[in-house]
Coordinates of N, CA, C and O in Angstrom, one line a residue:
X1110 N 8.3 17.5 -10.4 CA 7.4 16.5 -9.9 C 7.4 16.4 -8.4 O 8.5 16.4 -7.9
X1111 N 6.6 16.3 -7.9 CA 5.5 16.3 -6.5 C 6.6 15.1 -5.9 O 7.1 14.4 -6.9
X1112 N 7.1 14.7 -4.5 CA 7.3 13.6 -4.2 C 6.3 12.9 -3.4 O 5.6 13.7 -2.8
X1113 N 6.1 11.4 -3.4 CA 5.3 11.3 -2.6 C 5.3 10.6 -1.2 O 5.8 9.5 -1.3
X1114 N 4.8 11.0 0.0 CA 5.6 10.0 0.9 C 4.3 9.4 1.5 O 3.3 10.0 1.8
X1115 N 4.6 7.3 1.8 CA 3.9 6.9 1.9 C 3.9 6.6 3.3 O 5.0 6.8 3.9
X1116 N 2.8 6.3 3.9 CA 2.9 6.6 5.5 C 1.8 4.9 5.6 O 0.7 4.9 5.1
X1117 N 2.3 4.1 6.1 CA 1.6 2.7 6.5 C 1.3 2.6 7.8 O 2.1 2.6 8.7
X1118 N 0.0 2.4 7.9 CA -0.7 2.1 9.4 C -1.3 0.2 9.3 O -2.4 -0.3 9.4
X1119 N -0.4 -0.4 9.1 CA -0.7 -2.0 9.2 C -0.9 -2.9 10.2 O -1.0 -4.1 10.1
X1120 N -0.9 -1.9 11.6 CA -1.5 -3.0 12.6 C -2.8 -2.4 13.4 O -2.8 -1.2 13.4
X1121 N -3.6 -2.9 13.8 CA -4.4 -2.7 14.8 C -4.0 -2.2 15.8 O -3.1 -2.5 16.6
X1122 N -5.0 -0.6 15.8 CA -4.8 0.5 16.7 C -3.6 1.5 16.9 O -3.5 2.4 17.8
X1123 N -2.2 0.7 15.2 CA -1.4 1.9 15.3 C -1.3 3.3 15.0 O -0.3 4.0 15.4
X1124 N -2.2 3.6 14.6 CA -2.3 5.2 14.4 C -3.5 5.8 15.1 O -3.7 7.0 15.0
X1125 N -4.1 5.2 15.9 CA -5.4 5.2 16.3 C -5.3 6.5 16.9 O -4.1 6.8 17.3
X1126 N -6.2 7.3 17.0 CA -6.0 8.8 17.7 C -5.0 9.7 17.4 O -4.7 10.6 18.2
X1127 N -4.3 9.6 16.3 CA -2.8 10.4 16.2 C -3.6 11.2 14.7 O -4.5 10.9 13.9
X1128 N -2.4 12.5 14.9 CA -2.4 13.4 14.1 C -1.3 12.8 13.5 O -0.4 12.5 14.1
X1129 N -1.4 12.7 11.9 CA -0.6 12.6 10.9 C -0.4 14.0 10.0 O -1.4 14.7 9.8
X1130 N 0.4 14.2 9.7 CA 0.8 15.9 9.2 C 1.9 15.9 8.4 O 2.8 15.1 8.8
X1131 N 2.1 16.4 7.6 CA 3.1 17.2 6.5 C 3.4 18.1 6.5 O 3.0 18.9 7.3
X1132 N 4.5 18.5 5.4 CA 4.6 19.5 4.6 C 3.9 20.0 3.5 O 2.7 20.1 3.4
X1133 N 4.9 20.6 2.3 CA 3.8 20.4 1.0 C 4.7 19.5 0.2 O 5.7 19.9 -0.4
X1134 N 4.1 18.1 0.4 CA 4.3 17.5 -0.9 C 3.0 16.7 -1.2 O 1.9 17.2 -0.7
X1135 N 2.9 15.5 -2.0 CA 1.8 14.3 -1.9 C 2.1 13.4 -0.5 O 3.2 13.3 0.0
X1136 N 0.9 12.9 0.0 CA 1.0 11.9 1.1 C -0.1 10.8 0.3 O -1.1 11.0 -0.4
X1137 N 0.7 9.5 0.9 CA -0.7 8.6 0.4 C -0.6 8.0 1.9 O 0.5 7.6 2.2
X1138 N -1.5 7.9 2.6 CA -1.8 7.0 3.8 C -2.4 5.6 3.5 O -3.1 5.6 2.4
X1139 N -2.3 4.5 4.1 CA -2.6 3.7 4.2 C -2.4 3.2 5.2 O -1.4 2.9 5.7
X1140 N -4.4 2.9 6.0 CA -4.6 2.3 7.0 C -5.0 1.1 6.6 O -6.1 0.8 6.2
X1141 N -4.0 0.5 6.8 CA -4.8 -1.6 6.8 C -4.8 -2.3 7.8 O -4.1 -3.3 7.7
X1142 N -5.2 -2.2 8.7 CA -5.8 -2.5 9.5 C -7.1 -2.9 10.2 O -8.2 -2.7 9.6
X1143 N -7.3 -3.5 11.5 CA -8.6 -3.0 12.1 C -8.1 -1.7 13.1 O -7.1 -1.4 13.8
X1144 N -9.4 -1.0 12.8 CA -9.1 0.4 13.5 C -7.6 1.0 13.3 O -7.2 1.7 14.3
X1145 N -6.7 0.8 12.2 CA -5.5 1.5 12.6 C -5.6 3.1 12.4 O -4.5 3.7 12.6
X1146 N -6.3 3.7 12.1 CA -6.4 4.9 11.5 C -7.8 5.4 12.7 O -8.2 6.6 12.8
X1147 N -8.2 4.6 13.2 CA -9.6 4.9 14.2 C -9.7 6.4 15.0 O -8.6 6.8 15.5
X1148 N -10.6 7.1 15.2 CA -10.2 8.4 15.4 C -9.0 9.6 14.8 O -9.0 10.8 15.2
X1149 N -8.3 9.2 14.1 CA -7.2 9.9 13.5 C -7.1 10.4 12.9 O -7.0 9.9 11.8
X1150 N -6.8 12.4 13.0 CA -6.5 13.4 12.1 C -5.6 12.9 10.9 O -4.6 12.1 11.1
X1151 N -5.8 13.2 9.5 CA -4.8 13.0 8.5 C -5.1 14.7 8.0 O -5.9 15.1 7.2
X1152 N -4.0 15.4 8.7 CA -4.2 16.6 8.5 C -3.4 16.7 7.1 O -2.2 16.8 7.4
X1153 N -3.7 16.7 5.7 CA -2.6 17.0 4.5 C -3.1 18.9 4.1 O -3.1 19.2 2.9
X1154 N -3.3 19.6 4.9 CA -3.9 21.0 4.5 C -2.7 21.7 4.4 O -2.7 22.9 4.2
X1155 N -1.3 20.7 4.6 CA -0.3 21.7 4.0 C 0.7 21.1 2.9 O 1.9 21.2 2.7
X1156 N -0.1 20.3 2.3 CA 0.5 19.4 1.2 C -0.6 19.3 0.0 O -1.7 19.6 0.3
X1157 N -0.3 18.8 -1.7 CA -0.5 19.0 -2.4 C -1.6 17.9 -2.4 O -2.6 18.1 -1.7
X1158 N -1.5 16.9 -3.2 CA -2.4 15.5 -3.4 C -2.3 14.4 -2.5 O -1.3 13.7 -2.4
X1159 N -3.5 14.2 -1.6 CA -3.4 13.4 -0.2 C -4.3 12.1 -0.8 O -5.3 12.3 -1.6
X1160 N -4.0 11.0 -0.4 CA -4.2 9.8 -0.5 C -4.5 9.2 0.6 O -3.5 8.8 1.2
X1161 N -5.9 8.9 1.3 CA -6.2 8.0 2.3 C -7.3 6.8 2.2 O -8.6 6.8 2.2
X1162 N -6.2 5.6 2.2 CA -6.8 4.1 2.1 C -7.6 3.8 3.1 O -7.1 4.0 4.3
X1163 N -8.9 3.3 3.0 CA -8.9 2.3 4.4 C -9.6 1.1 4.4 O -10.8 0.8 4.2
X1164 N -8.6 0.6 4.5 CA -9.1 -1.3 3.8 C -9.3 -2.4 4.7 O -9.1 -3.5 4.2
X1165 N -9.8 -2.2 6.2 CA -10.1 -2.8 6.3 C -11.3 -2.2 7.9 O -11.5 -1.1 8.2
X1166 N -11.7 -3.1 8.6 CA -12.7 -3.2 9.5 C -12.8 -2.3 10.1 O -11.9 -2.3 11.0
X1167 N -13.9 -0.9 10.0 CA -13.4 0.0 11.6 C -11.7 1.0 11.6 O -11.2 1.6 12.5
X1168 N -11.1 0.9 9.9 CA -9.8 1.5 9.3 C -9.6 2.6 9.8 O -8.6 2.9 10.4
X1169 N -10.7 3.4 9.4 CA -10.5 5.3 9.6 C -12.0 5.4 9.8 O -12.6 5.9 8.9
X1170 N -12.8 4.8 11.2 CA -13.7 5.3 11.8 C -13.6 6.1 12.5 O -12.7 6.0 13.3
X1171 N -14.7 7.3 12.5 CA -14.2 8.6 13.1 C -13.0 9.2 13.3 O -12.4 9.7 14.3
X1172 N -12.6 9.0 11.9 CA -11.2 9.7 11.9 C -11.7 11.6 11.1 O -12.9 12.0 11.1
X1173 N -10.5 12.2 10.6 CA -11.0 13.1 9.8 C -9.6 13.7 8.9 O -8.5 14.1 9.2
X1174 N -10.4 13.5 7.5 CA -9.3 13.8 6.5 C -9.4 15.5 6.3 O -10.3 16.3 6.3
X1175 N -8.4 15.4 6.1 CA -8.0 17.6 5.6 C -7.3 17.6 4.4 O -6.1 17.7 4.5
X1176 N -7.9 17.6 3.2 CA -7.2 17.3 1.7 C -6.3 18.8 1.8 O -6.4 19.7 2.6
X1177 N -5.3 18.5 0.7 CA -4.7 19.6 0.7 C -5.3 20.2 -0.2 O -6.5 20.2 -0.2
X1178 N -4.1 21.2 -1.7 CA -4.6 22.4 -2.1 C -4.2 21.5 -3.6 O -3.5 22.1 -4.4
X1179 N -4.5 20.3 -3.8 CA -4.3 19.0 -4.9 C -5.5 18.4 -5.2 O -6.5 19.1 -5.3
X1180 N -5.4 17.8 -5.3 CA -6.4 16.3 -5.9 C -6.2 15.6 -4.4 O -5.1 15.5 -3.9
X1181 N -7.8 15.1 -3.9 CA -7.5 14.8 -2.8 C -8.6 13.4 -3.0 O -9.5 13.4 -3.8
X1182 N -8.4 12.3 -2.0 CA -8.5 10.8 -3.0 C -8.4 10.2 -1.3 O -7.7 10.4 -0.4
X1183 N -10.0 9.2 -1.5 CA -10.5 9.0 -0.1 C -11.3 7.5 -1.1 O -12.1 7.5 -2.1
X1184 N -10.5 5.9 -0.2 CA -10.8 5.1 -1.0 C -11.2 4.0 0.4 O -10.4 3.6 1.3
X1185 N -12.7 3.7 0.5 CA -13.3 3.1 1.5 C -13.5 1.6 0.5 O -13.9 1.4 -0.6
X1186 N -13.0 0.6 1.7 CA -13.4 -0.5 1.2 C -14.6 -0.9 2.0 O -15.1 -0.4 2.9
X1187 N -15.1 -2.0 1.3 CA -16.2 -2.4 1.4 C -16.2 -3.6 3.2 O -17.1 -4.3 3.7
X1188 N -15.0 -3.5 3.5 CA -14.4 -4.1 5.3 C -15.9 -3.1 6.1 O -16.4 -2.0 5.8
X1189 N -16.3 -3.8 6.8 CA -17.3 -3.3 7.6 C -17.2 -1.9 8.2 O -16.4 -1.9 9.2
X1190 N -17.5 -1.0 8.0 CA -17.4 0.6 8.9 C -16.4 0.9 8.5 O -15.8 1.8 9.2
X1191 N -15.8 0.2 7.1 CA -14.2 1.2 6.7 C -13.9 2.4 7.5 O -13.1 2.7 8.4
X1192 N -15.0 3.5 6.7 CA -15.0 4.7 7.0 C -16.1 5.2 7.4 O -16.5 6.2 6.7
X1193 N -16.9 4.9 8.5 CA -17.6 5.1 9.0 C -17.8 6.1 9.8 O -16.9 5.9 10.7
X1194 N -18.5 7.2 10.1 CA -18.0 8.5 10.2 C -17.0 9.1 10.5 O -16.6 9.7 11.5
X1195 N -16.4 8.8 9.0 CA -15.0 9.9 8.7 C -15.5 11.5 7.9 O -16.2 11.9 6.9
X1196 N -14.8 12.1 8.7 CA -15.3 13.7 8.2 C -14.2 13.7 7.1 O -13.1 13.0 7.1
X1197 N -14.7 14.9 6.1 CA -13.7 14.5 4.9 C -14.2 16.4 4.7 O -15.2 17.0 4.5
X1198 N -12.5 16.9 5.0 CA -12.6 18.6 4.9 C -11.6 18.8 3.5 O -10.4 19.0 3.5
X1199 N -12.5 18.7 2.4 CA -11.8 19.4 1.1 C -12.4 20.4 0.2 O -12.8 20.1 -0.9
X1200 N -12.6 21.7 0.9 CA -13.1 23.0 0.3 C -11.5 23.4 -0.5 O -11.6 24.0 -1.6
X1201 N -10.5 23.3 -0.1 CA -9.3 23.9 -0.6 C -8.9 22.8 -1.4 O -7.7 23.1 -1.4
X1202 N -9.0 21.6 -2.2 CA -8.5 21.1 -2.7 C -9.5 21.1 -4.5 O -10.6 21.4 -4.9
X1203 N -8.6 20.8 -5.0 CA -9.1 21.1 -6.7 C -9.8 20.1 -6.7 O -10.9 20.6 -6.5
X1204 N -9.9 18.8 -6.8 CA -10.6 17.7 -6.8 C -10.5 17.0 -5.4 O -9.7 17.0 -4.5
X1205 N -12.0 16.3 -5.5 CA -12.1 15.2 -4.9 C -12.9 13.9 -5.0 O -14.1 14.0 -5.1
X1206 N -12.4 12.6 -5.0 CA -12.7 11.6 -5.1 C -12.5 10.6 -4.3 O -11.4 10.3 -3.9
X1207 N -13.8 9.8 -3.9 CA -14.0 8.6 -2.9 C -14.6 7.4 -4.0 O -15.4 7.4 -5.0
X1208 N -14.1 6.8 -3.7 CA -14.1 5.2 -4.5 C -14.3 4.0 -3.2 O -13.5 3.9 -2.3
X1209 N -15.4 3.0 -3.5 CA -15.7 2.3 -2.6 C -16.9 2.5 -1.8 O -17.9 2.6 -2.6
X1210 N -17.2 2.6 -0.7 CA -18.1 2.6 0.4 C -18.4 3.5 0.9 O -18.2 3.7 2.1
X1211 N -19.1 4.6 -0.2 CA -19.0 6.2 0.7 C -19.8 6.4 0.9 O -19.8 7.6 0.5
X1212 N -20.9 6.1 1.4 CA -22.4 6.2 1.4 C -22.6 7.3 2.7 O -23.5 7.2 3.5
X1213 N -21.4 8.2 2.8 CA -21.9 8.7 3.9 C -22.1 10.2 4.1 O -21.9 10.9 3.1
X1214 N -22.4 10.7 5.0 CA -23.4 12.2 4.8 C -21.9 12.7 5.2 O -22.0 13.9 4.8
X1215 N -20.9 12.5 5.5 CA -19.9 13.0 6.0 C -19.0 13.4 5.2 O -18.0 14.1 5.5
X1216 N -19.3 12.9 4.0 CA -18.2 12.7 2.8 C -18.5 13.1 1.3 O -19.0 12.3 0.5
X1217 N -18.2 14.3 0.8 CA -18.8 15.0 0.1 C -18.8 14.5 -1.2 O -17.9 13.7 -1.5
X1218 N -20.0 15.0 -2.1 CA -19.8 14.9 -3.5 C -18.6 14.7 -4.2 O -17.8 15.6 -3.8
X1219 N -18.0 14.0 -5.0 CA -16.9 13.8 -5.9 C -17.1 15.1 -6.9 O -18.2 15.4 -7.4
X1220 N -15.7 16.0 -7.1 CA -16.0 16.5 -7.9 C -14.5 17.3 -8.4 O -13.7 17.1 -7.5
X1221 N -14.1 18.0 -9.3 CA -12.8 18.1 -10.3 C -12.4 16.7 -11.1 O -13.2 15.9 -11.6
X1222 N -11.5 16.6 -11.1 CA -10.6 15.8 -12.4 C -10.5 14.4 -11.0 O -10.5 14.9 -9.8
X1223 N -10.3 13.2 -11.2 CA -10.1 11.8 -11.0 C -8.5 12.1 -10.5 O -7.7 12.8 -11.2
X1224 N -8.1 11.5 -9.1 CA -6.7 11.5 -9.0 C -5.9 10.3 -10.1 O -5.9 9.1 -9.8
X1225 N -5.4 10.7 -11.0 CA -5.1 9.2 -11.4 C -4.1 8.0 -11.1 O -4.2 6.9 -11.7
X1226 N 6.5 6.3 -5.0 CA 6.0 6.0 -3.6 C 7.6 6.0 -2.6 O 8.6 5.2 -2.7
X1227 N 7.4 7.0 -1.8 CA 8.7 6.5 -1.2 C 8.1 6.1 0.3 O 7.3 6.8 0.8
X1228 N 8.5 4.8 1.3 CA 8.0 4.4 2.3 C 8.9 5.3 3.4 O 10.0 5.6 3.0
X1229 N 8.1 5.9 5.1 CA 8.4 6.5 5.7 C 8.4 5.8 7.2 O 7.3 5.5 7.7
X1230 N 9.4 5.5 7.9 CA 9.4 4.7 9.0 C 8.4 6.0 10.3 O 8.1 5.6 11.5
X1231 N 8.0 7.1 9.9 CA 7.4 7.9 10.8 C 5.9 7.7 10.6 O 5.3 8.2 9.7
X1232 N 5.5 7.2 11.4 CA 4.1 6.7 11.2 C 3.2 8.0 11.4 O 2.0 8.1 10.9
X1233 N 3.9 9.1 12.1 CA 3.1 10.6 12.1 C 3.6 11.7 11.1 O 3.6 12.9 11.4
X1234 N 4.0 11.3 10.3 CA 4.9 12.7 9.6 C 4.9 12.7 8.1 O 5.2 11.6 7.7
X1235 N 4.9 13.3 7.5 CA 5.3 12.7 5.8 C 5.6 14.2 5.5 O 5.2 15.2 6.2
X1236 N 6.5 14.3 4.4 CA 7.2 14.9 3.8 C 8.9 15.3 4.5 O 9.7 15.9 3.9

């Protein structure tokens, strides 16, 4: 079994412009914030099943997700411009699914199987 490491962006503008990156395991990101994920690579293209929340205002606007070679899981809340042009790159991943506010040209069709926690004091790193 996969471990998974959880990576929290809970304040305003903490991840903002940063490259987040792995190894190969699961990552679940979670931006809760305003703008904490704002412009920000979540590169998981070297890890299995990637997890990126964004729950609140402007979370992961213009950011850009890189699913790995897993089930790759992009969950927009309905917070104003959650994910407002977030580019979402998962050609290499088996599935993909967005749940929430995905109305956007940037963010591809849902398609494979439905994706169905250890916390990390490194706000850029997981695994």
């Amino acid at each position: 079994q996969n471990t998974t490491t959880q990576i929290i962006c809970d304040q305003q503008d903490i991840c903002k412009s940063e490259t987040i990156s792995g190894g190969e395991c699961d990552a679940d990101v979670l931006c809760a914030a305003k703008t904490a994920c704002g412009d920000a690579v979540v590169d998981g293209s070297n890890g299995i099943d990637i997890i990126l929340r964004c729950v609140e205002e402007d979370a992961c606007k213009a950011s850009t997700l890189k699913c790995g070679r897993g089930s790759c899981y992009l969950y927009c809340s309905l917070a104003y411009n959650s994910c407002k042009d977030i580019v979402v790159i998962a050609q290499n991943a088996t599935s993909f699914t967005c749940t929430g506010n995905c109305e956007f040209a940037t963010i591809p069709e849902n398609f494979g199987d439905e994706l169905s926690v250890e916390d990390s004091d490194d706000k850029k790193q997981f695994c």
